[in-house]
């Protein structure tokens, strides 16, 4: 390598720095040759500089052109000083221009190193000292490639405002749909078989809706029984009781509530309002009979007088939180 003796020992960084300086000198030589070629084509025209000669030669050539003919001593000295100053200024401008170009080149290299460094992993094996000083036009290989998102990673647990808004909208839609369906169910007709109980049963059938409360049902029953039973005409709805499967159902509960909750009483289900018997030919003690009995409508006054006598002695107030033993319907 030029510029180094046989005994020179240096690091890889020193070798890179020497190569860079040689490239710079070679670039300067090329620029000077280009300037020589330009000035050679313009030789014979008036000018100050003729490149290819030393500074003294340039000065003498320019001075001869400026002092053709007779001149005084003062003019001679003045012209020579002016020419020297102009040549020095042009040399200084050329040097500044070369320094500026060198700074711009170094800045571009630093930017390229920064961009390439960001695309590498810090422990990449192919990132070596001095590799950034190589020819910029030489293609580079990045062992680990660019970092990016892995589409196979589960991200559903991360917060996502757009996804949450969609899920909230879907929940609202399902909620409205469910409410509409339940409202339709509440308006469905329901046929109820009951007995007016005054010591003996007087069975009747009446039409209601699944969404009706027990109080609304008893008001309809009073209207149905009033023409036939005088005591019903003179009593109020609050003084009528509805007893189903040995449980007194309070007025605020609805048939829809009993049906949806699959409520059951002491002697049968509270969500069946017709009358049927278990007609299985083979009895199974492990499966409770599927029988539904007609509910009873009684006056509160009658109940208070006879609550110590069967069947009123078995009756209890319905409590939704109280669970009776498991009730199994055959076939479920």
Coordinates of C-alpha atoms in Angstrom, one line a residue:
X1 CA 0.0 0.0 0.0
X2 CA 1.4 3.4 -1.0
X3 CA 2.5 5.6 1.9
X4 CA 3.3 2.7 4.2
X5 CA 6.7 1.1 4.8
X6 CA 7.3 -2.6 5.1
X7 CA 7.3 -2.4 8.9
X8 CA 4.0 -0.5 9.2
X9 CA 1.4 -2.0 11.6
X10 CA -2.0 -0.4 11.8
X11 CA -5.6 -1.2 12.7
X12 CA -8.5 -1.8 10.2
X13 CA -9.7 1.7 11.0
X14 CA -6.4 3.2 10.0
X15 CA -6.4 1.3 6.7
X16 CA -10.0 2.5 6.0
X17 CA -8.9 6.1 6.8
X18 CA -5.9 5.9 4.4
X19 CA -8.1 4.5 1.6
X20 CA -10.5 7.4 2.2
X21 CA -7.7 10.0 1.9
X22 CA -6.4 8.4 -1.2
X23 CA -9.8 8.6 -2.8
X24 CA -10.0 12.2 -1.8
X25 CA -6.7 13.0 -3.5
X26 CA -7.7 11.1 -6.5
X27 CA -10.9 13.1 -6.7
X28 CA -8.9 16.3 -6.4
X29 CA -6.6 15.2 -9.2
X30 CA -9.5 14.5 -11.5
X31 CA -11.0 17.9 -10.8
X32 CA -7.7 19.6 -11.6
X33 CA -7.5 17.6 -14.9
X34 CA -11.0 18.7 -15.8
X35 CA -10.1 22.3 -15.1
X36 CA -7.0 21.9 -17.3
X37 CA -9.1 20.6 -20.1
X38 CA -11.5 23.5 -19.8
X39 CA -8.8 26.2 -19.7
X40 CA -6.9 24.6 -22.6
X41 CA -9.9 25.0 -24.8
X42 CA -10.1 28.7 -23.8
X43 CA -6.3 29.3 -24.1
X44 CA -5.6 32.5 -26.1
X45 CA -8.6 34.2 -24.5
X46 CA -8.0 36.9 -21.9
X47 CA -8.0 35.5 -18.4
X48 CA -6.1 35.3 -15.1
X49 CA -5.5 31.6 -14.6
X50 CA -3.9 28.9 -16.7
X51 CA -4.1 25.7 -14.8
X52 CA -1.4 23.1 -15.2
X53 CA 1.3 25.5 -14.1
X54 CA 2.6 26.5 -10.7
X55 CA 1.4 29.6 -8.9
X56 CA 4.5 31.6 -10.0
X57 CA 4.0 30.6 -13.6
X58 CA 0.4 31.6 -13.5
X59 CA 1.3 34.9 -12.0
X60 CA 3.9 35.6 -14.6
X61 CA 1.6 34.7 -17.5
X62 CA -1.2 36.9 -16.2
X63 CA 1.2 39.8 -15.4
X64 CA 2.6 39.7 -19.0
X65 CA -0.9 40.0 -20.5
X66 CA -1.7 42.9 -18.2
X67 CA 1.5 44.9 -18.8
X68 CA 1.7 44.9 -22.6
X69 CA 3.3 48.2 -23.7
X70 CA 4.9 50.9 -21.7
X71 CA 3.8 51.3 -18.0
X72 CA 5.1 53.4 -15.2
X73 CA 6.8 51.8 -12.1
X74 CA 3.8 52.5 -9.9
X75 CA 1.4 51.0 -12.5
X76 CA 3.7 48.0 -12.8
X77 CA 3.8 47.4 -9.0
X78 CA 0.1 48.0 -8.6
X79 CA -0.8 45.5 -11.4
X80 CA 1.4 42.8 -10.0
X81 CA 0.0 43.2 -6.5
X82 CA -3.6 43.1 -7.9
X83 CA -2.9 40.0 -10.0
X84 CA -1.3 38.2 -7.0
X85 CA -4.3 39.1 -4.8
X86 CA -6.7 37.8 -7.4
X87 CA -4.8 34.5 -7.8
X88 CA -4.6 34.0 -4.0
X89 CA -8.4 34.7 -3.7
X90 CA -9.2 32.2 -6.4
X91 CA -6.9 29.6 -4.8
X92 CA -8.6 30.2 -1.5
X93 CA -12.1 29.9 -3.0
X94 CA -11.1 26.6 -4.6
X95 CA -9.8 25.3 -1.4
X96 CA -13.0 26.3 0.5
X97 CA -15.1 24.7 -2.2
X98 CA -13.1 21.4 -1.9
X99 CA -13.5 21.5 1.9
X100 CA -17.3 22.1 1.6
X101 CA -17.7 19.2 -0.8
X102 CA -15.7 17.0 1.6
X103 CA -18.0 18.0 4.5
X104 CA -21.1 17.3 2.4
X105 CA -19.8 13.9 1.4
X106 CA -19.1 13.0 5.0
X107 CA -22.5 14.1 6.1
X108 CA -24.2 12.0 3.4
X109 CA -22.2 9.0 4.6
X110 CA -23.2 9.5 8.2
X111 CA -26.9 9.7 7.2
X112 CA -26.6 6.4 5.2
X113 CA -24.9 4.7 8.1
X114 CA -27.7 5.9 10.4
X115 CA -30.4 4.6 8.1
X116 CA -28.6 1.2 7.7
X117 CA -27.9 0.9 11.4
X118 CA -31.6 1.3 12.3
X119 CA -32.6 -1.6 10.1
X120 CA -30.1 -4.0 11.9
X121 CA -30.2 -5.8 15.2
X122 CA -27.6 -4.7 17.7
X123 CA -26.2 -8.2 17.8
X124 CA -26.2 -8.9 14.0
X125 CA -23.0 -10.8 13.1
X126 CA -22.6 -9.0 9.7
X127 CA -22.2 -5.6 11.3
X128 CA -18.5 -5.0 11.4
X129 CA -16.2 -2.1 12.2
X130 CA -15.3 0.0 9.2
X131 CA -17.9 -1.7 6.9
X132 CA -19.7 1.6 6.5
X133 CA -16.6 3.1 4.8
X134 CA -16.9 0.7 1.8
X135 CA -18.2 1.8 -1.6
X136 CA -21.8 3.2 -1.1
X137 CA -22.9 1.7 -4.4
X138 CA -22.0 -1.9 -3.2
X139 CA -25.2 -3.8 -2.3
X140 CA -25.4 -4.8 1.4
X141 CA -27.1 -7.8 2.9
X142 CA -28.9 -7.6 6.2
X143 CA -28.9 -10.9 7.9
X144 CA -31.9 -10.5 10.2
X145 CA -34.0 -8.3 7.8
X146 CA -36.4 -5.6 8.9
X147 CA -38.4 -5.8 12.0
X148 CA -42.2 -5.7 11.7
X149 CA -45.5 -7.0 13.1
X150 CA -46.1 -10.8 13.4
X151 CA -49.7 -11.4 12.0
X152 CA -49.9 -14.7 13.9
X153 CA -49.6 -13.1 17.4
X154 CA -52.8 -13.0 19.4
X155 CA -53.7 -9.4 20.0
X156 CA -57.4 -9.6 20.9
X157 CA -56.6 -8.8 24.6
X158 CA -55.0 -5.5 23.7
X159 CA -57.2 -2.3 23.9
X160 CA -58.7 -1.4 20.6
X161 CA -61.2 1.5 20.6
X162 CA -62.6 0.6 17.2
X163 CA -63.1 -3.0 18.1
X164 CA -64.7 -2.1 21.4
X165 CA -67.1 0.3 19.7
X166 CA -68.1 -2.4 17.2
X167 CA -68.6 -4.9 20.1
X168 CA -70.7 -2.3 22.1
X169 CA -72.8 -1.7 19.0
X170 CA -73.3 -5.4 18.5
X171 CA -74.3 -5.8 22.2
X172 CA -76.8 -3.0 21.9
X173 CA -78.3 -4.6 18.8
X174 CA -78.6 -8.0 20.5
X175 CA -80.1 -6.4 23.6
X176 CA -82.8 -4.6 21.6
X177 CA -83.5 -7.8 19.6
X178 CA -83.9 -9.8 22.8
X179 CA -86.2 -7.2 24.3
X180 CA -88.4 -7.2 21.2
X181 CA -88.6 -11.0 21.4
X182 CA -89.5 -11.0 25.0
X183 CA -92.2 -8.4 24.4
X184 CA -93.6 -10.6 21.7
X185 CA -93.6 -13.5 24.2
X186 CA -95.4 -11.4 26.9
X187 CA -98.2 -10.6 24.4
X188 CA -98.7 -14.3 23.5
X189 CA -102.1 -15.6 24.6
X190 CA -102.3 -18.0 27.5
X191 CA -105.2 -20.3 28.4
X192 CA -105.5 -20.8 32.1
X193 CA -107.6 -23.4 33.9
X194 CA -108.6 -22.5 37.4
X195 CA -111.2 -23.4 40.1
X196 CA -113.1 -20.9 42.2
X197 CA -112.7 -22.5 45.7
X198 CA -115.4 -21.9 48.4
X199 CA -115.1 -25.4 49.9
X200 CA -116.0 -27.0 46.6
X201 CA -114.3 -26.5 43.2
X202 CA -116.0 -24.6 40.4
X203 CA -113.7 -25.1 37.4
X204 CA -113.4 -22.4 34.7
X205 CA -111.2 -21.6 31.7
X206 CA -110.1 -18.0 31.0
X207 CA -107.9 -16.3 28.4
X208 CA -105.0 -14.1 29.5
X209 CA -101.6 -13.0 28.3
X210 CA -98.2 -14.4 29.4
X211 CA -97.1 -10.9 30.5
X212 CA -100.2 -10.4 32.8
X213 CA -99.6 -10.1 36.5
X214 CA -101.5 -12.2 39.0
X215 CA -103.5 -9.1 40.0
X216 CA -104.6 -8.5 36.4
X217 CA -105.6 -12.1 36.1
X218 CA -107.7 -12.0 39.2
X219 CA -109.5 -8.8 38.0
X220 CA -110.5 -10.7 34.8
X221 CA -111.5 -13.7 37.0
X222 CA -113.7 -11.4 39.1
X223 CA -115.5 -10.1 36.0
X224 CA -116.0 -13.7 34.8
X225 CA -117.4 -15.0 38.2
X226 CA -119.4 -11.9 39.3
X227 CA -122.6 -12.8 37.4
X228 CA -122.7 -16.2 39.1
X229 CA -121.4 -15.7 42.6
X230 CA -122.8 -12.8 44.7
X231 CA -119.9 -12.7 47.2
X232 CA -117.5 -12.1 44.3
X233 CA -119.4 -9.1 43.1
X234 CA -119.0 -7.4 46.5
X235 CA -115.3 -8.2 47.1
X236 CA -112.2 -6.4 45.7
X237 CA -109.4 -7.8 43.7
X238 CA -107.0 -7.3 46.7
X239 CA -109.1 -9.8 48.7
X240 CA -108.8 -12.6 46.1
X241 CA -105.9 -15.1 46.3
X242 CA -104.5 -17.3 43.5
X243 CA -103.1 -20.6 44.8
X244 CA -101.1 -22.8 42.5
X245 CA -99.4 -26.1 43.5
X246 CA -100.1 -25.3 47.2
X247 CA -98.4 -21.9 46.9
X248 CA -100.1 -18.5 47.2
X249 CA -98.8 -16.4 44.4
X250 CA -98.6 -12.7 45.3
X251 CA -100.3 -10.2 43.0
X252 CA -97.1 -8.5 41.7
X253 CA -95.7 -11.7 40.0
X254 CA -96.5 -12.4 36.4
X255 CA -97.1 -15.6 34.4
X256 CA -94.1 -14.7 32.2
X257 CA -91.8 -14.6 35.3
X258 CA -93.0 -18.1 36.4
X259 CA -92.6 -19.5 32.8
X260 CA -89.1 -18.0 32.2
X261 CA -87.8 -19.1 35.6
X262 CA -89.3 -22.6 35.4
X263 CA -90.7 -22.0 38.9
X264 CA -92.1 -25.0 40.7
X265 CA -94.3 -25.4 43.7
X266 CA -94.8 -28.0 46.4
X267 CA -96.8 -30.4 44.3
X268 CA -96.0 -29.5 40.7
X269 CA -94.7 -27.0 38.2
X270 CA -95.8 -23.3 38.3
X271 CA -95.2 -22.8 34.6
X272 CA -98.0 -25.1 33.4
X273 CA -101.5 -23.6 33.6
X274 CA -103.5 -26.3 32.0
X275 CA -104.5 -29.5 33.8
X276 CA -103.0 -32.9 32.9
X277 CA -101.9 -36.1 34.6
X278 CA -98.9 -38.2 34.3
X279 CA -100.0 -41.2 32.1
X280 CA -96.8 -43.2 32.1
X281 CA -97.4 -46.9 32.2
X282 CA -94.2 -47.6 34.2
X283 CA -93.6 -45.7 37.3
X284 CA -90.1 -44.5 38.2
X285 CA -89.5 -43.4 41.8
X286 CA -86.4 -41.4 40.8
X287 CA -88.4 -39.2 38.4
X288 CA -91.1 -37.0 39.8
X289 CA -94.5 -37.1 38.2
X290 CA -95.3 -34.6 35.5
X291 CA -98.7 -33.5 36.7
X292 CA -100.3 -30.0 36.6
X293 CA -103.2 -29.1 38.7
X294 CA -105.7 -26.4 38.3
X295 CA -104.9 -23.3 40.3
X296 CA -107.5 -22.1 42.9
X297 CA -109.0 -18.7 43.3
X298 CA -110.3 -18.1 46.9
X299 CA -111.4 -15.2 49.0
X300 CA -109.0 -14.0 51.6
X301 CA -111.9 -14.1 54.2
X302 CA -112.5 -17.8 53.4
X303 CA -108.8 -18.6 53.7
X304 CA -108.4 -16.9 57.1
X305 CA -111.3 -19.0 58.4
X306 CA -110.1 -22.3 57.0
X307 CA -106.3 -22.1 56.9
X308 CA -106.0 -24.8 59.6
X309 CA -108.1 -27.2 57.6
X310 CA -106.9 -29.3 54.6
X311 CA -106.1 -28.3 51.9
X312 CA -105.6 -24.7 53.0
X313 CA -103.3 -26.0 55.8
X314 CA -100.7 -26.9 53.2
X315 CA -100.7 -23.6 51.5
X316 CA -97.6 -21.3 51.8
X317 CA -96.7 -17.9 50.4
X318 CA -94.6 -18.2 47.2
X319 CA -90.9 -17.1 47.7
X320 CA -88.8 -17.0 44.5
X321 CA -85.6 -17.5 46.5
X322 CA -86.8 -20.7 48.1
X323 CA -85.9 -23.8 46.1
X324 CA -88.0 -27.0 46.5
X325 CA -86.6 -30.4 45.9
X326 CA -85.5 -31.1 42.3
X327 CA -88.5 -31.3 39.9
X328 CA -87.9 -33.5 36.8
X329 CA -90.2 -33.6 33.8
X330 CA -90.3 -36.9 32.0
X331 CA -88.6 -36.8 28.6
X332 CA -86.2 -33.8 29.4

